[in-house]
Coordinates of C-alpha atoms in Angstrom, one line a residue:
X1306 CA 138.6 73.3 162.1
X1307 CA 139.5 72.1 158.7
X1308 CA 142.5 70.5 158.9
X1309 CA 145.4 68.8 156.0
X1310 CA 147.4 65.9 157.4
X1311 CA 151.3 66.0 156.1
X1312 CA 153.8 63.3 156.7
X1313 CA 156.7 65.1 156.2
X1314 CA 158.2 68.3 155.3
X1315 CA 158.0 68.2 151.5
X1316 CA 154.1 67.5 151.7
X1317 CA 154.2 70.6 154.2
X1318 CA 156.2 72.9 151.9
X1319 CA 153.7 72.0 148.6
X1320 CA 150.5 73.1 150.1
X1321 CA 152.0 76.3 152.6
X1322 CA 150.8 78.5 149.9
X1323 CA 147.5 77.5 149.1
X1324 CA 145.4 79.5 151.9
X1325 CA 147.3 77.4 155.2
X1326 CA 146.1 79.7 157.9
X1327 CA 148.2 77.6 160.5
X1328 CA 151.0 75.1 160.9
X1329 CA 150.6 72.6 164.0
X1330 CA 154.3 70.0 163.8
X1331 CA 156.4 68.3 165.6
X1332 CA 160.1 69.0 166.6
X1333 CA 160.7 65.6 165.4
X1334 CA 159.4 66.3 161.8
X1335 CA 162.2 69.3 161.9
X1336 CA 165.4 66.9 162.4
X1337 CA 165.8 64.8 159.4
X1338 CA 168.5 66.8 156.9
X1339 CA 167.3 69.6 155.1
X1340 CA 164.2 69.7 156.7
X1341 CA 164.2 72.7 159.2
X1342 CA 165.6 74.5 156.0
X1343 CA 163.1 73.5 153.4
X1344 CA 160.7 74.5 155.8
X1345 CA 162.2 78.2 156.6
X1346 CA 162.9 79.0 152.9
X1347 CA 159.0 78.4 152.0
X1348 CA 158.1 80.8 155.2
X1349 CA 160.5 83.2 154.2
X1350 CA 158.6 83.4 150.3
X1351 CA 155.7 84.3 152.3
X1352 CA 153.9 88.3 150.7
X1353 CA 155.0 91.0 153.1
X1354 CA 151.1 90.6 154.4
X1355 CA 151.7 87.1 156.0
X1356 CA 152.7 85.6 158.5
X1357 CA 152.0 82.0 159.1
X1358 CA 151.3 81.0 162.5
X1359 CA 153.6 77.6 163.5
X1360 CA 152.8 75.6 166.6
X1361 CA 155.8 73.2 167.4
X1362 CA 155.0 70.6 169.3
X1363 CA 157.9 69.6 171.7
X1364 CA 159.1 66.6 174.0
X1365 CA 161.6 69.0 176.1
X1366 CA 159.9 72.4 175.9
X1367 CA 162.1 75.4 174.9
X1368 CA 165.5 72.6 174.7
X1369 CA 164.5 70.9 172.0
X1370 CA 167.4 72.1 170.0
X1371 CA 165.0 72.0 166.7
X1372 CA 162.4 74.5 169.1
X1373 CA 165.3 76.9 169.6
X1374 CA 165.9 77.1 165.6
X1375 CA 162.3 77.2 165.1
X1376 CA 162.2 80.5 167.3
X1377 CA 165.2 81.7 166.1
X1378 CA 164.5 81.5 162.5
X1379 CA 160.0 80.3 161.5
X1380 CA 159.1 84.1 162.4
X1381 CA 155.4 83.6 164.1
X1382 CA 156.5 80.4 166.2
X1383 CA 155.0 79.3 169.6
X1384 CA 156.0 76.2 171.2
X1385 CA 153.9 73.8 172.8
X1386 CA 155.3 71.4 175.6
X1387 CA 154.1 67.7 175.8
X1388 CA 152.3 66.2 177.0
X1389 CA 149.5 68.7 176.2
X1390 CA 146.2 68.9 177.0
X1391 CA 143.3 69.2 174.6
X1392 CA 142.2 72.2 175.9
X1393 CA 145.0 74.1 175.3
X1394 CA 145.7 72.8 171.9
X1395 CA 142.3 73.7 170.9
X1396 CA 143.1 77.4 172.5
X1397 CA 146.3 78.0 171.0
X1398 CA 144.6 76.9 167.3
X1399 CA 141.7 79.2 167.9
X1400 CA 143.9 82.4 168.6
X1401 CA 146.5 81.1 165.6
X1402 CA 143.3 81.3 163.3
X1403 CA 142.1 84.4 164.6
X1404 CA 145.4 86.2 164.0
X1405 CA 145.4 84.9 160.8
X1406 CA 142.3 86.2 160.1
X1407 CA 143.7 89.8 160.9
X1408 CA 146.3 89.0 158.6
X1409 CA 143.8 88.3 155.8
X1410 CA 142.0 91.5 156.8
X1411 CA 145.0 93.3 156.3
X1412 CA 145.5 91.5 152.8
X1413 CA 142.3 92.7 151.7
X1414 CA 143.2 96.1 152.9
X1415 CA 146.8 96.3 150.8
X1416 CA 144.8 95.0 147.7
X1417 CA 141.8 97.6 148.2
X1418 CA 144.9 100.2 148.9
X1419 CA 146.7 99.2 145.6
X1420 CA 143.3 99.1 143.6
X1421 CA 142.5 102.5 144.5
X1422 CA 146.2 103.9 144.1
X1423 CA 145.8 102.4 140.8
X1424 CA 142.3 104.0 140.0
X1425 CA 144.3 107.6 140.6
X1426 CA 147.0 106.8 138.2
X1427 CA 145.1 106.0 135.5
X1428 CA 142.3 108.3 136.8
X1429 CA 145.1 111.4 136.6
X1430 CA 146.7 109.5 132.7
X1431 CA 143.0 110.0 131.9
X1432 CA 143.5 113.3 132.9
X1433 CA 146.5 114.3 131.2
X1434 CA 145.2 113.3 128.1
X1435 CA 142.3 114.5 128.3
X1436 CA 144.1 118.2 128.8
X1437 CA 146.3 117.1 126.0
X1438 CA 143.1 116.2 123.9
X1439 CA 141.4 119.6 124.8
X1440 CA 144.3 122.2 124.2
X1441 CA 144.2 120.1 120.8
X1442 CA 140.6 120.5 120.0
X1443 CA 140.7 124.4 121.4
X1444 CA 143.4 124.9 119.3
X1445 CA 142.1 123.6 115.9
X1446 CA 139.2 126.4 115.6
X1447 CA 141.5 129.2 116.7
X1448 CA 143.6 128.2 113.9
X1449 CA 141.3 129.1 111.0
X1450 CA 139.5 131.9 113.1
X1451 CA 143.0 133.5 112.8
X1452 CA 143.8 132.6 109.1
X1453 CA 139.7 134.3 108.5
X1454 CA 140.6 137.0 110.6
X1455 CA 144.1 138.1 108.5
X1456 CA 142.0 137.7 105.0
X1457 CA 139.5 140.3 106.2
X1458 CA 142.6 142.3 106.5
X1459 CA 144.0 141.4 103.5
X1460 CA 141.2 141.3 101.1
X1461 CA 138.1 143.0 99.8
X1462 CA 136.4 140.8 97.5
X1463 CA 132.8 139.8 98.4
X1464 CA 133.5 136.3 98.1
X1465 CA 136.1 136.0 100.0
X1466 CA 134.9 138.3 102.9
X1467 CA 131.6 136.2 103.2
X1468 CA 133.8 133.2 102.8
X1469 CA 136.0 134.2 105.8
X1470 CA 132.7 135.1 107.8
X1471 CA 131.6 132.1 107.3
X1472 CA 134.5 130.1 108.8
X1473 CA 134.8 132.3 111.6
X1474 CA 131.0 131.6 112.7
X1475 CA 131.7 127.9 111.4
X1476 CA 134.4 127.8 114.3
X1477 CA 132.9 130.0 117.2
X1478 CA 129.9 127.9 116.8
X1479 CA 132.1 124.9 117.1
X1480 CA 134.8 126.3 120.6
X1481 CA 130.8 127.0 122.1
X1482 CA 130.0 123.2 121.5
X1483 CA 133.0 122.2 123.0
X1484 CA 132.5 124.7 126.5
X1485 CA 128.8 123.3 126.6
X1486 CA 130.0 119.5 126.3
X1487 CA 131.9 120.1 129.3
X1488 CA 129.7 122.2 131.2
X1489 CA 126.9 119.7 130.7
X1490 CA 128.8 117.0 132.3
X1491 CA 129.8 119.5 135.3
X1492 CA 126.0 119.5 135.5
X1493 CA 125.2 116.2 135.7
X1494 CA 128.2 115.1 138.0
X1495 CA 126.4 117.4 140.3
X1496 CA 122.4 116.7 139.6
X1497 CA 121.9 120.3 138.3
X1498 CA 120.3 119.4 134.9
X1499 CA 116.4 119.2 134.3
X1500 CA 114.9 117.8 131.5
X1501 CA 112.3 119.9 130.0
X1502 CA 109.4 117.1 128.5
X1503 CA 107.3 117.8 125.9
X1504 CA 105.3 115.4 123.5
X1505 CA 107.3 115.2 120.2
X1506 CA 107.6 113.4 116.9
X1507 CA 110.6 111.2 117.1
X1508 CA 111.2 111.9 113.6
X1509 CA 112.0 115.9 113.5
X1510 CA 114.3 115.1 116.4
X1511 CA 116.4 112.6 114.2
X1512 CA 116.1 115.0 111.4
X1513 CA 117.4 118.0 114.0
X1514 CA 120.5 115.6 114.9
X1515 CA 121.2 114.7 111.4
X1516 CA 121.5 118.4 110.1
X1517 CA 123.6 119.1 113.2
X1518 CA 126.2 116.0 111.9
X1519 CA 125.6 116.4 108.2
X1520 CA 128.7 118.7 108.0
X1521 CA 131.0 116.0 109.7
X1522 CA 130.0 113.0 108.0
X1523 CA 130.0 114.9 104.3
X1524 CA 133.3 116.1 105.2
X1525 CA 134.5 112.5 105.7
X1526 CA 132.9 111.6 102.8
X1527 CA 130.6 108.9 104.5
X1528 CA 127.2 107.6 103.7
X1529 CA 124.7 107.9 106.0
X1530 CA 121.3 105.8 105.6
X1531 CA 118.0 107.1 107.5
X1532 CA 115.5 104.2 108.0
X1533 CA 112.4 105.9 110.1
X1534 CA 108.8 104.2 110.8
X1535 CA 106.6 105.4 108.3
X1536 CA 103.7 106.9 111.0
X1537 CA 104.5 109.7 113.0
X1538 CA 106.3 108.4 116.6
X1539 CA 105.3 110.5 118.8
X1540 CA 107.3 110.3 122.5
X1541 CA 107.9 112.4 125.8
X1542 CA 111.1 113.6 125.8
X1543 CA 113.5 116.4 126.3
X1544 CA 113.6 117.0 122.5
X1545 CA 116.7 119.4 123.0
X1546 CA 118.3 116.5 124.5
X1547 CA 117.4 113.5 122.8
X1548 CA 118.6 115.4 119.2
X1549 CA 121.9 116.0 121.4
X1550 CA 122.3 111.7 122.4
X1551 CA 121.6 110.8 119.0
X1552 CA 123.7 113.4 117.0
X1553 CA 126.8 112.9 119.7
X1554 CA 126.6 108.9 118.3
X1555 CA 126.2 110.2 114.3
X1556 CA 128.9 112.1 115.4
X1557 CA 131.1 109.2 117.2
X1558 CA 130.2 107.1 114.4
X1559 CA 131.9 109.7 111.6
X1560 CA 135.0 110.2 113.8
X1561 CA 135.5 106.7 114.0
X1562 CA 134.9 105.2 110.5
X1563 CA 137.6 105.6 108.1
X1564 CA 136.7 108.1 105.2
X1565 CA 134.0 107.4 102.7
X1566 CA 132.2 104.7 104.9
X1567 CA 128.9 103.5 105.9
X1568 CA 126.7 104.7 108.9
X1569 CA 122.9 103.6 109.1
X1570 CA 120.5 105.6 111.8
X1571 CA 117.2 103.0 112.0
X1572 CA 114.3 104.4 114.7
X1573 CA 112.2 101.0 115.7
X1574 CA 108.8 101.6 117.4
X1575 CA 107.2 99.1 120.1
X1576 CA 104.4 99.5 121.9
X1577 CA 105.6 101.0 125.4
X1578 CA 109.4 101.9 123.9
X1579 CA 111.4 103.2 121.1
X1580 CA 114.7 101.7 119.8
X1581 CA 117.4 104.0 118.1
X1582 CA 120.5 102.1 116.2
X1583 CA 123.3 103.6 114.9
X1584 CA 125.6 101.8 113.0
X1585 CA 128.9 102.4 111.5
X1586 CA 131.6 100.3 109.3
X1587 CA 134.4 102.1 111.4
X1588 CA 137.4 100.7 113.4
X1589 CA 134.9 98.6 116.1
X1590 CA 135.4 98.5 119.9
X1591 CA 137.7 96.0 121.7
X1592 CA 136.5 93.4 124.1
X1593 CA 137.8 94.7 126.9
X1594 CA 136.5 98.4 125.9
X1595 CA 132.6 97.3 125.6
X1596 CA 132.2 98.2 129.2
X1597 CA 134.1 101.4 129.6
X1598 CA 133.3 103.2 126.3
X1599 CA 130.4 105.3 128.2
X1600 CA 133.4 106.4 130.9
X1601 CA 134.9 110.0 130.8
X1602 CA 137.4 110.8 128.9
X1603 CA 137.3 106.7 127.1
X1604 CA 138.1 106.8 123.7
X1605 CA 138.2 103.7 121.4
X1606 CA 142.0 104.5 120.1
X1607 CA 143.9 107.6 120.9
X1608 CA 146.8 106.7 118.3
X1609 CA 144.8 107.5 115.3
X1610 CA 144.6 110.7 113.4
X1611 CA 143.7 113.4 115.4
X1612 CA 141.1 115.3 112.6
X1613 CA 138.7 112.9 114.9
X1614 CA 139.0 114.7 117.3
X1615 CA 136.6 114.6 120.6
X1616 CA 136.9 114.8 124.1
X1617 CA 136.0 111.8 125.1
X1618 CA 132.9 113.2 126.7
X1619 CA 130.3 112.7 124.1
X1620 CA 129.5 109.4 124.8
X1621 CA 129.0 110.1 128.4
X1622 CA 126.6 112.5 127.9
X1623 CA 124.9 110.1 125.9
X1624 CA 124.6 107.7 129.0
X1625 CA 123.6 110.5 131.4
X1626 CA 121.0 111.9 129.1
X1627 CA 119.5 108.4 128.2
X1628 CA 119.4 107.0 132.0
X1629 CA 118.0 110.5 132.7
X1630 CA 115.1 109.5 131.1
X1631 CA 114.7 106.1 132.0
X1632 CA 116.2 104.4 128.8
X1633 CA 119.2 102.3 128.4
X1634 CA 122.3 102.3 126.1
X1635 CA 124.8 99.6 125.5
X1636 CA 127.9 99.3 122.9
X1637 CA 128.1 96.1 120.6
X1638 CA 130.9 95.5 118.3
X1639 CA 132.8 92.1 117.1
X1640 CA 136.0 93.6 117.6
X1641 CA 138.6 95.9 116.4
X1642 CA 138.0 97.0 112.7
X1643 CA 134.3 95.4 112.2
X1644 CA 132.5 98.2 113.1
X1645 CA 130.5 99.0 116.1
X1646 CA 126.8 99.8 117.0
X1647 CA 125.1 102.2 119.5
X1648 CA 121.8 101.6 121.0
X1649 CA 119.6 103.1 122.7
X1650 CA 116.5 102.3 123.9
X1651 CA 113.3 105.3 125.1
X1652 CA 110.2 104.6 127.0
X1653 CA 107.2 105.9 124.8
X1654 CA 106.2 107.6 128.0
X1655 CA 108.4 109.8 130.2
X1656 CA 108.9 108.0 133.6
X1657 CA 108.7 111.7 135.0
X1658 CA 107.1 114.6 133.3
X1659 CA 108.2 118.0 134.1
X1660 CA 108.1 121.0 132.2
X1661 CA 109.8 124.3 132.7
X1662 CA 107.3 127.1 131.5
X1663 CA 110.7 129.4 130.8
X1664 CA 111.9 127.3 127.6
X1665 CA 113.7 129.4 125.0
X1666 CA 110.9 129.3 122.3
X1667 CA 108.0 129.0 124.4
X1668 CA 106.8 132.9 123.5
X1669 CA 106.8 134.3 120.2
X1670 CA 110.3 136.6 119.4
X1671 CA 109.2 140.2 118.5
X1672 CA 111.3 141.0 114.8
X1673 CA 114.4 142.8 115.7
X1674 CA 114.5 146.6 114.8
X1675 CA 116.9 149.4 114.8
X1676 CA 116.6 152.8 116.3
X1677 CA 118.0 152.1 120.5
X1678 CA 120.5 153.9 122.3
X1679 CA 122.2 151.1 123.6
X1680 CA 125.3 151.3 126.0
X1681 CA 127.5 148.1 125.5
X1682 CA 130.0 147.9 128.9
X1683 CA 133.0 145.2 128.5
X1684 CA 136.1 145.6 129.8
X1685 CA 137.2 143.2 127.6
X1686 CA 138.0 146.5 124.2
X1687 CA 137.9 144.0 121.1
X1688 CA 134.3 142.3 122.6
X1689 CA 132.6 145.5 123.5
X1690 CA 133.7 147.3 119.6
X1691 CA 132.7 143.8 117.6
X1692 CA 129.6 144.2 119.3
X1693 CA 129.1 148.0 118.9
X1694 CA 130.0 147.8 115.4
X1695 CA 127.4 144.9 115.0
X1696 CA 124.4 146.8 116.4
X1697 CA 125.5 149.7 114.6
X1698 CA 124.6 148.5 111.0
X1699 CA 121.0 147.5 112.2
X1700 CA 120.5 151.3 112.8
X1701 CA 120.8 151.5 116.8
X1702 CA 122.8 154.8 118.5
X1703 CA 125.4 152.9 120.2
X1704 CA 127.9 153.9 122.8
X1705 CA 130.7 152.0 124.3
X1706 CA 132.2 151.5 128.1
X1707 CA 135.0 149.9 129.3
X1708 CA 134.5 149.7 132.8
X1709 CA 131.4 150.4 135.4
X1710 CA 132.9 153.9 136.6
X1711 CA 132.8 154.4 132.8
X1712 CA 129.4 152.9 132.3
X1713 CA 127.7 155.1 135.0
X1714 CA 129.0 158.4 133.6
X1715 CA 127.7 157.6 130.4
X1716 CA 124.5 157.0 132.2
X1717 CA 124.1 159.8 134.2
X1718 CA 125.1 161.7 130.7
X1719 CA 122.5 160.3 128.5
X1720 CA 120.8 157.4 130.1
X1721 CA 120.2 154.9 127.3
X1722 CA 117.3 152.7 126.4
X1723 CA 119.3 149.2 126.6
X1724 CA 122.3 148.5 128.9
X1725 CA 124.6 145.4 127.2
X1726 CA 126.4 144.8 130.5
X1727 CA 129.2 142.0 130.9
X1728 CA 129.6 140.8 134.4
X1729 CA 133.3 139.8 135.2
X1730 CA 134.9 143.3 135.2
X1731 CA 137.7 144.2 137.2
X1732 CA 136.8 146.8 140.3
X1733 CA 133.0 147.5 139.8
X1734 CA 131.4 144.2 138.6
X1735 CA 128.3 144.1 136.3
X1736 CA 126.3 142.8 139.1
X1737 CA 127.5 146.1 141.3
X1738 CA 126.5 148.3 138.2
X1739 CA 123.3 146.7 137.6
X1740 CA 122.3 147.5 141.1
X1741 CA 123.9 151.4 140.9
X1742 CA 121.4 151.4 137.7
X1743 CA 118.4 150.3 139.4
X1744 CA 118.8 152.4 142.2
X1745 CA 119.1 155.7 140.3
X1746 CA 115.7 157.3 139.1
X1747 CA 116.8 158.7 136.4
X1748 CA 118.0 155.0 134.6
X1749 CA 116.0 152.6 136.7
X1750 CA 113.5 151.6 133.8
X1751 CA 116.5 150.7 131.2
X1752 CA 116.5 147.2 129.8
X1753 CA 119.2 145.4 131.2
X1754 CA 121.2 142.5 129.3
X1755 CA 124.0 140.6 131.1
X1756 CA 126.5 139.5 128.3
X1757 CA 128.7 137.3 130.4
X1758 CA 131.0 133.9 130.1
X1759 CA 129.4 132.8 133.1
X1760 CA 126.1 130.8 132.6
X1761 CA 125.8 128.2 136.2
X1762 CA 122.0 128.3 137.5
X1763 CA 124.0 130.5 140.6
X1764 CA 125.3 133.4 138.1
X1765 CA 121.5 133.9 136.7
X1766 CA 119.9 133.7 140.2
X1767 CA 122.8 136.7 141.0
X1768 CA 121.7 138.6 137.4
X1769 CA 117.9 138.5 139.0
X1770 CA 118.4 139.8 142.4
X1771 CA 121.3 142.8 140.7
X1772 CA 117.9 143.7 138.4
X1773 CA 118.8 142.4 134.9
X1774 CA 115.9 141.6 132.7
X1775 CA 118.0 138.7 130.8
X1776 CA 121.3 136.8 131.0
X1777 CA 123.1 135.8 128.0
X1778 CA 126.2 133.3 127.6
X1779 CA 129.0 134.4 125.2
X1780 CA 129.1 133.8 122.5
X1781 CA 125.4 135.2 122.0
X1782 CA 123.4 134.1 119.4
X1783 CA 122.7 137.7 117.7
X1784 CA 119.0 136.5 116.6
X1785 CA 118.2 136.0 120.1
X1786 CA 119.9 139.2 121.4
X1787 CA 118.4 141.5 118.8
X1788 CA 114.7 139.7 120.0
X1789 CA 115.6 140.2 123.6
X1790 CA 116.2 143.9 123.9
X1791 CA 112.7 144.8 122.2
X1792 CA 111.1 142.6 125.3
X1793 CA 111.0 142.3 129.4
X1794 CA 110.9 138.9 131.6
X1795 CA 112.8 137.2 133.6
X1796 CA 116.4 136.1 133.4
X1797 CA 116.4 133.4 131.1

């Protein structure tokens, strides 16, 4: 046993604090004046975790008038009677250690406790502002899709018509970016994304990711400088996710850099790996951020202005995506306002290939042409007549239902050539529908579309077993749609 030897009270009292697991004195060292008292007030600053065992030795056993105050006021006291034998000493130290051990056991447990409690408060701050930061972002598109919406109303120039189109598609595009952020990281938090690798030129990627940022970065007036190796880099990757990391830090880049600044893209090719940079001349990273800026929901500095915009996921998916494939990614800056830099480094070769033979793209889309009967079912009026009216001026015969009762009359009336069928209707489902249509001679060989807001790998395993030849997330991509119901497969 380790063991500090104090001549009197004062020495005691200076070193009770630093880790003492056990206090062996005699009654005598408790008589001189103020003693006992010095003593008791430095016990009684203990944490509410401790409790220092004291063993007072004494002459007269439990007489010893200081032993009676040491009971009556030291807390964990036990008195030890002289003359004492080794033995017991030795015992009654052991068991004052061991308690104290407990003790520091139950320390650990209060700081563990108090760690955690403070990982749920700023877990549920993150939280809050995070549903502060996304009723923001949700609300900035809606804003000009309802400003383009009144000027269709109100005007009938060409111009302005197209110009209102424009911004509408502009934002839709935009609130589906945002859904698909957060659905990829529902995916990830629960393993359900594959990456689909293919051998591709590093190159067409970066230029993919720049055109998809280009609008952000003009709009904030920034320069943006390209430096790619001259030779073709070739490199197994999930191209559709690679363009996403690289964009999402073009993108983090632009939000952060005050207007009309700097941000260089360089692509570096080594033997077995490829490096990425991207660096701005924005606000920088503090120290203490470095570490965290990959987290959920992190952003750099949440007090400036809000055209940045973000959810705080971007840079998350960046990690995910980049680990996914065996690469790395780390943060450097030299502090707040000096700028920051992103990068990420690829193996050449995918650690492991897989490829999906169902990638959109993979077979040739047949040019879309007029002439269906198409039956568009939505319970949802405005989504089923924007899409009827759509269809409409490529030619097609289109008829609307707002619910599956509805949708099976029409059916049984005139059964059409394409069924457009959302799923999340109230008393018949689309799923229930689908399987009424499959079962009924006269409609079984229709092509069936589901046109739904529910996209997991769950709802499309549902849409095959109802009978549905393809699945389709809102909003649709109309190209894709107008390709789809001129061919049969499986639900994509």
């Amino acid at each position: 046993m380790a063991c500090d030897v104090c001549l009197d009270i004062e020495s005691l009292c200076a070193i009770v604090n630093d880790d003492i697991s056990a206090i062996v004195i005699s009654d005598e060292a408790l008589l001189p004046d103020g003693a006992f008292d010095a003593l008791a007030q430095t016990l009684r600053r203990q944490p509410q975790w401790s409790d220092i065992p004291v063993m007072v030795l004494t002459g007269r056993g439990a007489n010893s008038p200081a032993a009676i105050r040491a009971l009556e006021h030291l807390g964990n006291v036990t008195l030890l009677e002289r003359p004492l034998r080794i033995a017991a000493l030795v015992s009654n130290a052991r068991a004052a250690l061991r308690a104290r051990h407990r003790q520091y056991q139950i320390r650990d447990h209060i700081v563990e406790r108090e760690q955690s409690e403070q990982a749920l408060r700023d877990a549920g701050r993150r939280k809050d502002e995070f549903l502060a930061t996304l009723a923001h972002e949700l609300r900035n598109p809606l804003a000009p899709i309802s400003n383009a919406a009144y000027l269709l109303g109100r005007v009938q120039k060409e111009g302005a018509l197209r110009s209102a189109r424009e911004i509408i598609e502009r934002q839709v595009w935009h609130l589906a970016r945002l859904v698909e952020d957060l659905l990829d990281v529902s995916r990830i938090s629960r393993g359900k994304i594959d990456l689909r690798i293919g051998r591709v030129d590093l190159a067409d990627l970066v230029r993919n990711a720049v055109e998809t940022s280009q609008p952000l970065i003009d709009r904030r007036r920034h320069r943006l400088d390209v430096h790619l190796p001259p030779d073709p880099t070739p490199i197994d990757v999930d191209g559709t996710r690679i363009a996403q990391v690289i964009a999402n830090m073009l993108n983090n880049a632009a939000k952060y850099t005050p207007r009309g600044g700097t941000i260089s893209l360089s692509v570096v090719r080594e033997p077995e790996h490829v490096t990425i940079r991207v660096h701005d001349s924005g606000i920088g990273i503090a120290p203490e951020l470095l570490e965290s800026i990959f987290d959920m929901f992190v952003q750099a500095d949440t007090r400036l202005e809000r055209e940045m915009g973000g959810l705080g996921i971007g840079l998350t998916l960046v990690r995910h995506f980049v680990e996914m494939h065996g690469g790395t990614v780390r943060a450097l800056s030299d502090g707040s306002g000096r700028g920051s830099e992103f990068v990420v480094t690829l193996p050449v070769v995918a650690p492991q290939p897989a490829a999906r033979s169902n990638e959109p793209g993979a077979h040739p889309r047949k040019q879309p042409q007029g002439g269906l009967r198409i039956l568009v079912v939505d319970d949802s009026r405005d989504s089923a007549d924007s899409m009827s009216s759509l269809l409409r001026t490529f030619g097609n015969d289109v008829a609307v239902a707002n619910s599956g009762i509805e949708a099976l009359e029409h059916l049984a009336e005139r059964p059409p050539e394409v069924v457009l069928l959302d799923i999340g209707m109230p008393g018949m489902n689309g799923y229930e529908v689908a399987r009424r249509i499959r079962a009924d001679p006269l409609s079984k060989d229709v092509l069936l579309i589901a046109i739904t807001g529910w996209g997991q790998a769950t709802d499309r395993s549902l849409s095959r077993e109802a009978g549905f030849d393809h699945h389709m997330v809102k909003p649709v991509n109309i190209d894709m749609l107008l390709a789809a119901m001129h061919t049969r497969g499986s639900v994509e």
